[in-house]
XYZ file of C-alpha atoms in Angstrom:
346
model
C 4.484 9.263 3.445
C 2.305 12.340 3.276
C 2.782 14.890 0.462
C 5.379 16.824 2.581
C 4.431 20.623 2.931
C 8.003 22.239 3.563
C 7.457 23.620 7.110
C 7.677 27.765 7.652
C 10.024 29.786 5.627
C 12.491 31.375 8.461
C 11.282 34.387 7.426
C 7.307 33.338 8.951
C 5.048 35.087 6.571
C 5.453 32.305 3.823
C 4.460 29.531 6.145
C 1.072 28.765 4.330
C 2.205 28.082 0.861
C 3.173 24.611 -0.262
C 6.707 24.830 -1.100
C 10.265 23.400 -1.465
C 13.365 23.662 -1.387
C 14.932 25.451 -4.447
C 15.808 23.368 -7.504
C 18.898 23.152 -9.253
C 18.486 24.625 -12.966
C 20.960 22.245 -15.368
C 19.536 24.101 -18.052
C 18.203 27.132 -18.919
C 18.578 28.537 -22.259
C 16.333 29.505 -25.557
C 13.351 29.321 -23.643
C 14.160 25.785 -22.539
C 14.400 25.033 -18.802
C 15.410 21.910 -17.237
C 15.667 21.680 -12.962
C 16.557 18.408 -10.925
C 15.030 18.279 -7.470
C 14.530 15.925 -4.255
C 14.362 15.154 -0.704
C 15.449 12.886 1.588
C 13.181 11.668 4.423
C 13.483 9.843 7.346
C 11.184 8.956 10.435
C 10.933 7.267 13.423
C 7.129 5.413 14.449
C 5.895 3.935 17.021
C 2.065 2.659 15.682
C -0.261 0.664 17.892
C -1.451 -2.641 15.808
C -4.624 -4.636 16.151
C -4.624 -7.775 17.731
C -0.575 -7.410 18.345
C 1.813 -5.449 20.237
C 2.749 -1.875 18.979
C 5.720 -1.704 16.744
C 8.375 0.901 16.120
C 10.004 1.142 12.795
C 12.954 4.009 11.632
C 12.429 4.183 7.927
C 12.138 6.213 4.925
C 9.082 8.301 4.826
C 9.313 8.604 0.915
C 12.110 10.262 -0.586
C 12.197 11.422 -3.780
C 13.982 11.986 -6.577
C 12.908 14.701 -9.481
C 13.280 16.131 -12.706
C 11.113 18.779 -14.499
C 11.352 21.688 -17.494
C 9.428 23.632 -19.818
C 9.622 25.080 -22.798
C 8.588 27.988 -24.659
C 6.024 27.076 -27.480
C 5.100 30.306 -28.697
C 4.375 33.703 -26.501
C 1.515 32.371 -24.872
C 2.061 28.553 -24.320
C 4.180 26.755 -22.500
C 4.859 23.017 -22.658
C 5.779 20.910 -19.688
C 6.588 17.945 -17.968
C 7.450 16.519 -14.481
C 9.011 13.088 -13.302
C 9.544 11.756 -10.028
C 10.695 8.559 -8.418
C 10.999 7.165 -4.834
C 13.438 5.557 -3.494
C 14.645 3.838 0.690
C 16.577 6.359 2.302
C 16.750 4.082 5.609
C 17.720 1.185 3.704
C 19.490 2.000 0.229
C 22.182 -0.611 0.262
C 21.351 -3.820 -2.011
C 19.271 -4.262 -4.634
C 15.788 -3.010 -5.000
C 16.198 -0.204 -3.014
C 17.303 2.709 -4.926
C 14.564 4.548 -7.664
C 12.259 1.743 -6.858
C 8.788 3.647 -7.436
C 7.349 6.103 -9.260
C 5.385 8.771 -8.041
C 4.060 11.606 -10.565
C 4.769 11.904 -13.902
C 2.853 13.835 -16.191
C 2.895 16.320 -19.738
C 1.163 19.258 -20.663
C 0.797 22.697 -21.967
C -0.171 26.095 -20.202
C -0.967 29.663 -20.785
C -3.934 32.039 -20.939
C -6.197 29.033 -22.378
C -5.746 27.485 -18.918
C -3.714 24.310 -18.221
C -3.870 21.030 -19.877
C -1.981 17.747 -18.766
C -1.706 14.088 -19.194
C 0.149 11.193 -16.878
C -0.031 10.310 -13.267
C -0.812 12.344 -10.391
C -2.617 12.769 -7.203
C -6.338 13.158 -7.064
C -8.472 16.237 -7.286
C -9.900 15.221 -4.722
C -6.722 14.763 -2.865
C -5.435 18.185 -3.621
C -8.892 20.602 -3.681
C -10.639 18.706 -0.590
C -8.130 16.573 1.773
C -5.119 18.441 1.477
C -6.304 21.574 3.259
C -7.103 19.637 6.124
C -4.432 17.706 6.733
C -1.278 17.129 4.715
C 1.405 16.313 7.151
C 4.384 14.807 7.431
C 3.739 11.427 8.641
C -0.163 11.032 10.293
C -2.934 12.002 8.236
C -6.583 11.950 9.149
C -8.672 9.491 6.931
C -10.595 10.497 3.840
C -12.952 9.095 1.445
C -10.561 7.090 -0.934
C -8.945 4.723 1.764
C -12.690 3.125 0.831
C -11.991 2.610 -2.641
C -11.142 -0.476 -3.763
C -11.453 -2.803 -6.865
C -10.406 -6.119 -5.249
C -6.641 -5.420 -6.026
C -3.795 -4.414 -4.998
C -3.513 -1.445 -7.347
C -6.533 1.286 -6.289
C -3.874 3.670 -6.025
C -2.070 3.222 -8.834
C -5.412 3.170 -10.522
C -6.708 5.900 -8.526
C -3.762 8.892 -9.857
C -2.549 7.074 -13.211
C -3.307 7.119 -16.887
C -5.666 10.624 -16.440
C -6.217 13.591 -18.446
C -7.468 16.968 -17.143
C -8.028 20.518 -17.808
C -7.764 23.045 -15.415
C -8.894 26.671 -16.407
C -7.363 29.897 -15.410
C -8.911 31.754 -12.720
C -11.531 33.655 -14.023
C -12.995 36.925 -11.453
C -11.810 34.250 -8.589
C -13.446 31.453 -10.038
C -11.639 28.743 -11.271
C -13.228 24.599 -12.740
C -11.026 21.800 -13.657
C -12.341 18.339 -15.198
C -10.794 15.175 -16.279
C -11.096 11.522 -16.705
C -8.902 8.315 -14.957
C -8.741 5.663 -18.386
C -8.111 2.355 -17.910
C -8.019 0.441 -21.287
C -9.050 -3.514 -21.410
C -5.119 -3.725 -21.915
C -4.376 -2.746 -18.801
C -3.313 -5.362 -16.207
C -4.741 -3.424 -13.205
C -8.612 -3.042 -15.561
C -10.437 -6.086 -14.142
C -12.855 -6.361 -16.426
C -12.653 -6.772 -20.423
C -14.224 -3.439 -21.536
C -12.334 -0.120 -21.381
C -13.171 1.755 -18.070
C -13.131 6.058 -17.826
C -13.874 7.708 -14.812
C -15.427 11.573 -15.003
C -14.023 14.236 -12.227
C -14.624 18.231 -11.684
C -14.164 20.726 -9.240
C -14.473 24.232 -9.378
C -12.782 26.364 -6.778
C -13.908 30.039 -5.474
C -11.395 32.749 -3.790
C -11.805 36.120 -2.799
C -9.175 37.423 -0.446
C -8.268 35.070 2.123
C -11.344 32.901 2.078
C -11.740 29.947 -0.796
C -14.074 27.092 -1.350
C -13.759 24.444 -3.144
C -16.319 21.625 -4.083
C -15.217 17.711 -5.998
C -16.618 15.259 -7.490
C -15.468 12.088 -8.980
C -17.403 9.446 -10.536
C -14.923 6.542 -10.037
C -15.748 4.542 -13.161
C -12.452 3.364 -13.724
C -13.030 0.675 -10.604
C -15.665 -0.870 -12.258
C -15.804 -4.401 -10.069
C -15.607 -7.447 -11.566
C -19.064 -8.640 -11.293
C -19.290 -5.308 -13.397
C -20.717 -3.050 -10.461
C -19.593 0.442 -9.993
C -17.706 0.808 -6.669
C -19.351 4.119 -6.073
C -18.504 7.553 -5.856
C -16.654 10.895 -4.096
C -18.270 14.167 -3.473
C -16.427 16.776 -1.270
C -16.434 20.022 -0.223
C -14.044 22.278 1.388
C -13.800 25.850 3.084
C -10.296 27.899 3.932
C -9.694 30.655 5.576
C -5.810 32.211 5.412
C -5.337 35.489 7.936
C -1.268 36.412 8.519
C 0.338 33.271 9.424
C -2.656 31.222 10.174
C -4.871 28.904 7.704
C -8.110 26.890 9.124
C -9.855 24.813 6.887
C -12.962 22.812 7.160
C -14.454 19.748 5.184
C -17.422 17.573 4.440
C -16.538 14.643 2.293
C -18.415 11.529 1.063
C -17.735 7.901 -0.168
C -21.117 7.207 -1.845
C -20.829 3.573 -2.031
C -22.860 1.178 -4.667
C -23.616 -1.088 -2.352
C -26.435 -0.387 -0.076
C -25.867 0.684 3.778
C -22.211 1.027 2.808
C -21.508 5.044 3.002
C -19.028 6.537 4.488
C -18.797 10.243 5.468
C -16.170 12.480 6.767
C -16.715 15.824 8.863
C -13.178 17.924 9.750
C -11.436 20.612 11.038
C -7.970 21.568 10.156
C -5.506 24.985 11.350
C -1.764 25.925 10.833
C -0.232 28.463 12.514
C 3.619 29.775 11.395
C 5.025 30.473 14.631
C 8.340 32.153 12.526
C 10.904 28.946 12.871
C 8.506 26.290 11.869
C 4.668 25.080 12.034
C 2.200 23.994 14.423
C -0.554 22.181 13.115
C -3.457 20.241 14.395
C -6.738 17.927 13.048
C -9.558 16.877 14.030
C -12.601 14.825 11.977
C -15.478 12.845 12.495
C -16.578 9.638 10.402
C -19.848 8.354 10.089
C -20.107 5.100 8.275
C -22.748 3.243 7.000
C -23.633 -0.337 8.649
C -22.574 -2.469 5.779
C -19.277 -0.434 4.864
C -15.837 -2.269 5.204
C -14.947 0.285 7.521
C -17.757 -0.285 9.999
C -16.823 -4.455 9.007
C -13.227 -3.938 9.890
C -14.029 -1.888 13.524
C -16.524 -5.047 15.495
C -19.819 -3.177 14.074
C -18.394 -0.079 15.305
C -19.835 2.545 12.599
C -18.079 6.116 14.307
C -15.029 7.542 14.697
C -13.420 10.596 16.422
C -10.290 11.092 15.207
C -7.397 13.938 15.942
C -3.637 14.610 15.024
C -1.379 17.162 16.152
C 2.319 18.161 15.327
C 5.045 20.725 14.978
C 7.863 21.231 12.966
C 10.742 23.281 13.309
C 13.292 24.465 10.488
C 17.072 23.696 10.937
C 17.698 25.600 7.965
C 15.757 26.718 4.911
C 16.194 23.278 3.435
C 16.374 21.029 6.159
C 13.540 20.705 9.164
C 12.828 17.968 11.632
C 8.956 17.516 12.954
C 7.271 15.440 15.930
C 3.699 14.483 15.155
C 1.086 11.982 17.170
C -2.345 10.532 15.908
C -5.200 9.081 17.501
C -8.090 7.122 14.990
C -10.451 5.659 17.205
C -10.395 1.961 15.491
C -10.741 -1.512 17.510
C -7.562 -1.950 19.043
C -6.377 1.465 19.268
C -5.550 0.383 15.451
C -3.461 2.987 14.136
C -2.812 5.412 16.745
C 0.582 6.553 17.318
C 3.734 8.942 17.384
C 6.497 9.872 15.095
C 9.466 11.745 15.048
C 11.317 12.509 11.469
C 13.989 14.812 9.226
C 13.639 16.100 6.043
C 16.257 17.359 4.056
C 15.105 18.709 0.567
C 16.976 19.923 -2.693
């Protein structure tokens, strides 16, 4: 599951902004605020495999389950926090399939001083430099940190948990966050018996319509364990937001520690609010290195064109349904495919 952007307002001219569906305040009282939120999600595929016949699946396409609140510290600060868990819409009956995974959780404090937090969330990277390109409901195009890897089954995991950042307020249009991914020698997922921090930062420009937004992240908390770095993420992105229609464009990088092993990433990105739902579309090109697992995983091949396109089209202001198709130019057709899904949000 992609993180789901709620598809056009009815109204149209909110059809750019990341939203959702209203939460329901339990609490609100002596500046203390409590709201429970969620979604439901479900989706139909049809994905081609390598080396094996295509298969079709009707599953949950990660629903969620939420809780956040703030409170008032003094007049200028605010304290926060924000929970969510995941849980198998298609399949909920029995055990192990209710809350059965986390997604973000996180505390911090805001105000004029900027915003500070600590806890578990998605990349910088993920939100400053991928996400304007593609962040659909099902198919996304590929990006730098489907390379990352520290020989277990946890890079994501390590990849959004146990960070700490700081995010400024936006300053004249200008606006710089930085932050660290720690993963102490007691953690099971830290491969290595020394404590491992990463180092990110971004800074992000906008005037008017128009941002741009650069990223880089050190990766240090993958440290292998033959004690190599794995490498590191640069990226760089470009928007443009007229009326109902966003394009966005991206150059992004998996600098790899091992030699002939880089991967980069060149795309291409527009949604257009059409007034009872969005059409989107994607396109990117990836260049990769010779000796990358990419190029290792393809037969040699070391180039990909890929494209997605979809629409969605609201039901209600909650509630929207969405057809999307993907093509990734892998061996095999590996990957490419269609889906068809409902998401119902709270």
């Amino acid at each position: 599951m992609k993180k789901t952007l709620l598809a056009t307002a009815i109204a149209g001219a909110a059809a750019l902004a990341a939203t959702s569906a209203s939460a329901a305040t339990v609490y609100n009282q002596d500046g203390t605020k409590l709201d429970i939120y969620g979604n439901v999600q479900l989706a139909y595929s049809y994905v081609d495999q390598l080396g094996g016949d295509p298969e079709s699946e009707l599953g949950d396409n990660g629903s969620t389950f939420g809780a956040k609140g703030e409170h008032k510290i003094n007049d200028d600060i605010v304290g926060y926090f924000k929970a969510e868990w995941e849980y198998d819409a298609d399949e909920s009956k029995g055990g192990g399939n209710g809350l059965n995974d986390g997604d973000q959780s996180y505390v911090g404090a805001k105000g004029s001083f900027g915003d500070a937090r600590i806890g578990s969330w998605d990349q910088l990277m993920d939100d400053w430099i991928q996400d304007p390109i593609t962040n659909n409901e099902y198919f996304d195009l590929t990006d730098s940190s489907s390379n990352i890897s520290d020989g277990t089954d946890t890079s994501s995991q390590t990849r959004e948990g146990n960070k700490l950042q700081y995010m400024s307020p936006v300053m004249g249009g200008m606006q710089f966050a930085v932050g660290s991914n720690f993963e102490g020698d007691g953690e099971d997922e830290n491969v290595t018996d020394s404590n491992q921090a990463s180092f990110f930062a971004g800074a992000k420009y906008t005037v008017g319509g128009f941002s741009l937004a650069a990223v880089y992240d050190n990766l240090d908390q993958f440290e292998a364990t033959n004690g190599s770095d794995i490498g590191d993420q640069y990226g760089i992105t470009g928007q443009y937001t007229v009326d109902a229609l966003r394009v966005a464009v991206k150059a992004e990088r998996f600098a790899a520690e091992a030699d002939n092993a880089d991967v980069d990433y060149f795309g291409i990105g527009a949604r257009y609010g059409y007034g009872m739902g969005d059409v989107y579309g994607g396109y990117q090109y990836v260049d990769a290195d010779d000796g990358s697992d990419l190029a290792a995983d393809n037969g040699g091949d070391d180039s990909f064109n890929e494209f997605n396109l979809g629409v969605t089209y609201n039901i209600s202001s909650a509630m929207y349904t969405y057809i999307e198709y993907a093509q990734y130019d892998r061996s095999g057709d590996a990957g490419d495919g269609a889906a068809v899904g409902i998401y119902y949000g709270f």
